[in-house]
Amino acid sequence: MSGKTDKPDIPGALIAPLPKDMTNPETLLTTKEATAYLGWSKSRLPGYRQQARENDTPPKVRYLTLPDGRIRYRLGDLWDVKAIENKGTQL
């Protein structure tokens, strides 16, 4: 942490309040919440979505598009991503 702020010293890192029920794998997170939970830069998840669209491949991190066009990530899918990262495998 740096001097006067509570922000991590990670470029692009987001500080976002997370939903209270972080024990339910069906909990839906916004992109901002998901990147904060994963500790990733704010552009990584949108970049993965764009890459999947451009290459016509499955996304590296699964997501849902709601009827109104908003993007959400299932907490259970993010747990899987964290498990892969903890094994030292890159997505």
GROMACS .gro file of C-alpha atoms in nm:
model
   91
    1MET     CA    1   0.000   0.000   0.000
    2SER     CA    2   0.118   0.348  -0.064
    3GLY     CA    3   0.122   0.642   0.176
    4LYS     CA    4  -0.209   0.827   0.197
    5THR     CA    5  -0.445   0.594   0.010
    6ASP     CA    6  -0.584   0.249   0.072
    7LYS     CA    7  -0.541   0.155  -0.292
    8PRO     CA    8  -0.311  -0.136  -0.379
    9ASP     CA    9   0.007  -0.056  -0.569
   10ILE     CA   10  -0.116  -0.248  -0.873
   11PRO     CA   11  -0.167  -0.047  -1.194
   12GLY     CA   12  -0.533  -0.053  -1.297
   13ALA     CA   13  -0.648  -0.235  -0.981
   14LEU     CA   14  -0.999  -0.159  -0.870
   15ILE     CA   15  -1.136  -0.120  -0.523
   16ALA     CA   16  -1.498  -0.232  -0.530
   17PRO     CA   17  -1.737  -0.341  -0.261
   18LEU     CA   18  -1.819  -0.708  -0.307
   19PRO     CA   19  -2.161  -0.862  -0.250
   20LYS     CA   20  -2.218  -0.996   0.099
   21ASP     CA   21  -2.299  -1.351  -0.010
   22MET     CA   22  -1.960  -1.466  -0.132
   23THR     CA   23  -2.041  -1.827  -0.037
   24ASN     CA   24  -2.305  -1.886  -0.306
   25PRO     CA   25  -2.157  -1.998  -0.641
   26GLU     CA   26  -2.462  -1.852  -0.819
   27THR     CA   27  -2.389  -1.498  -0.697
   28LEU     CA   28  -2.356  -1.267  -0.998
   29LEU     CA   29  -2.080  -1.006  -1.004
   30THR     CA   30  -2.034  -0.704  -1.228
   31THR     CA   31  -1.714  -0.673  -1.429
   32LYS     CA   32  -1.584  -0.423  -1.173
   33GLU     CA   33  -1.662  -0.658  -0.883
   34ALA     CA   34  -1.518  -0.961  -1.066
   35THR     CA   35  -1.190  -0.788  -1.147
   36ALA     CA   36  -1.163  -0.667  -0.786
   37TYR     CA   37  -1.230  -1.021  -0.658
   38LEU     CA   38  -0.968  -1.169  -0.893
   39GLY     CA   39  -0.721  -0.886  -0.831
   40TRP     CA   40  -0.694  -0.814  -1.203
   41SER     CA   41  -0.672  -0.489  -1.397
   42LYS     CA   42  -1.002  -0.337  -1.506
   43SER     CA   43  -0.931  -0.412  -1.873
   44ARG     CA   44  -0.849  -0.783  -1.847
   45LEU     CA   45  -1.203  -0.930  -1.844
   46PRO     CA   46  -1.335  -0.701  -2.122
   47GLY     CA   47  -1.020  -0.790  -2.318
   48TYR     CA   48  -1.091  -1.160  -2.281
   49ARG     CA   49  -1.450  -1.106  -2.399
   50GLN     CA   50  -1.333  -0.909  -2.703
   51GLN     CA   51  -1.068  -1.167  -2.786
   52ALA     CA   52  -1.328  -1.447  -2.775
   53ARG     CA   53  -1.564  -1.252  -3.006
   54GLU     CA   54  -1.290  -1.170  -3.255
   55ASN     CA   55  -1.153  -1.526  -3.265
   56ASP     CA   56  -1.491  -1.698  -3.240
   57THR     CA   57  -1.366  -1.900  -2.942
   58PRO     CA   58  -1.503  -1.961  -2.594
   59PRO     CA   59  -1.411  -1.686  -2.346
   60LYS     CA   60  -1.125  -1.755  -2.105
   61VAL     CA   61  -1.360  -1.655  -1.822
   62ARG     CA   62  -1.727  -1.748  -1.863
   63TYR     CA   63  -1.982  -1.468  -1.837
   64LEU     CA   64  -2.351  -1.403  -1.881
   65THR     CA   65  -2.510  -1.130  -2.089
   66LEU     CA   66  -2.834  -1.017  -1.927
   67PRO     CA   67  -3.137  -0.931  -2.147
   68ASP     CA   68  -3.059  -0.560  -2.110
   69GLY     CA   69  -2.700  -0.617  -2.233
   70ARG     CA   70  -2.522  -0.594  -1.898
   71ILE     CA   71  -2.242  -0.844  -1.830
   72ARG     CA   72  -2.226  -1.059  -1.516
   73TYR     CA   73  -1.986  -1.324  -1.389
   74ARG     CA   74  -2.092  -1.621  -1.172
   75LEU     CA   75  -1.891  -1.642  -0.852
   76GLY     CA   76  -1.851  -2.019  -0.900
   77ASP     CA   77  -1.680  -1.958  -1.236
   78LEU     CA   78  -1.446  -1.707  -1.070
   79TRP     CA   79  -1.361  -1.968  -0.805
   80ASP     CA   80  -1.254  -2.196  -1.091
   81VAL     CA   81  -1.034  -1.920  -1.233
   82LYS     CA   82  -0.871  -1.864  -0.894
   83ALA     CA   83  -0.810  -2.238  -0.855
   84ILE     CA   84  -0.634  -2.249  -1.192
   85GLU     CA   85  -0.422  -1.946  -1.102
   86ASN     CA   86  -0.332  -2.096  -0.764
   87LYS     CA   87  -0.196  -2.403  -0.943
   88GLY     CA   88   0.035  -2.168  -1.135
   89THR     CA   89  -0.142  -2.204  -1.469
   90GLN     CA   90  -0.203  -1.892  -1.676
   91LEU     CA   91  -0.535  -1.834  -1.851
   0.00000   0.00000   0.00000
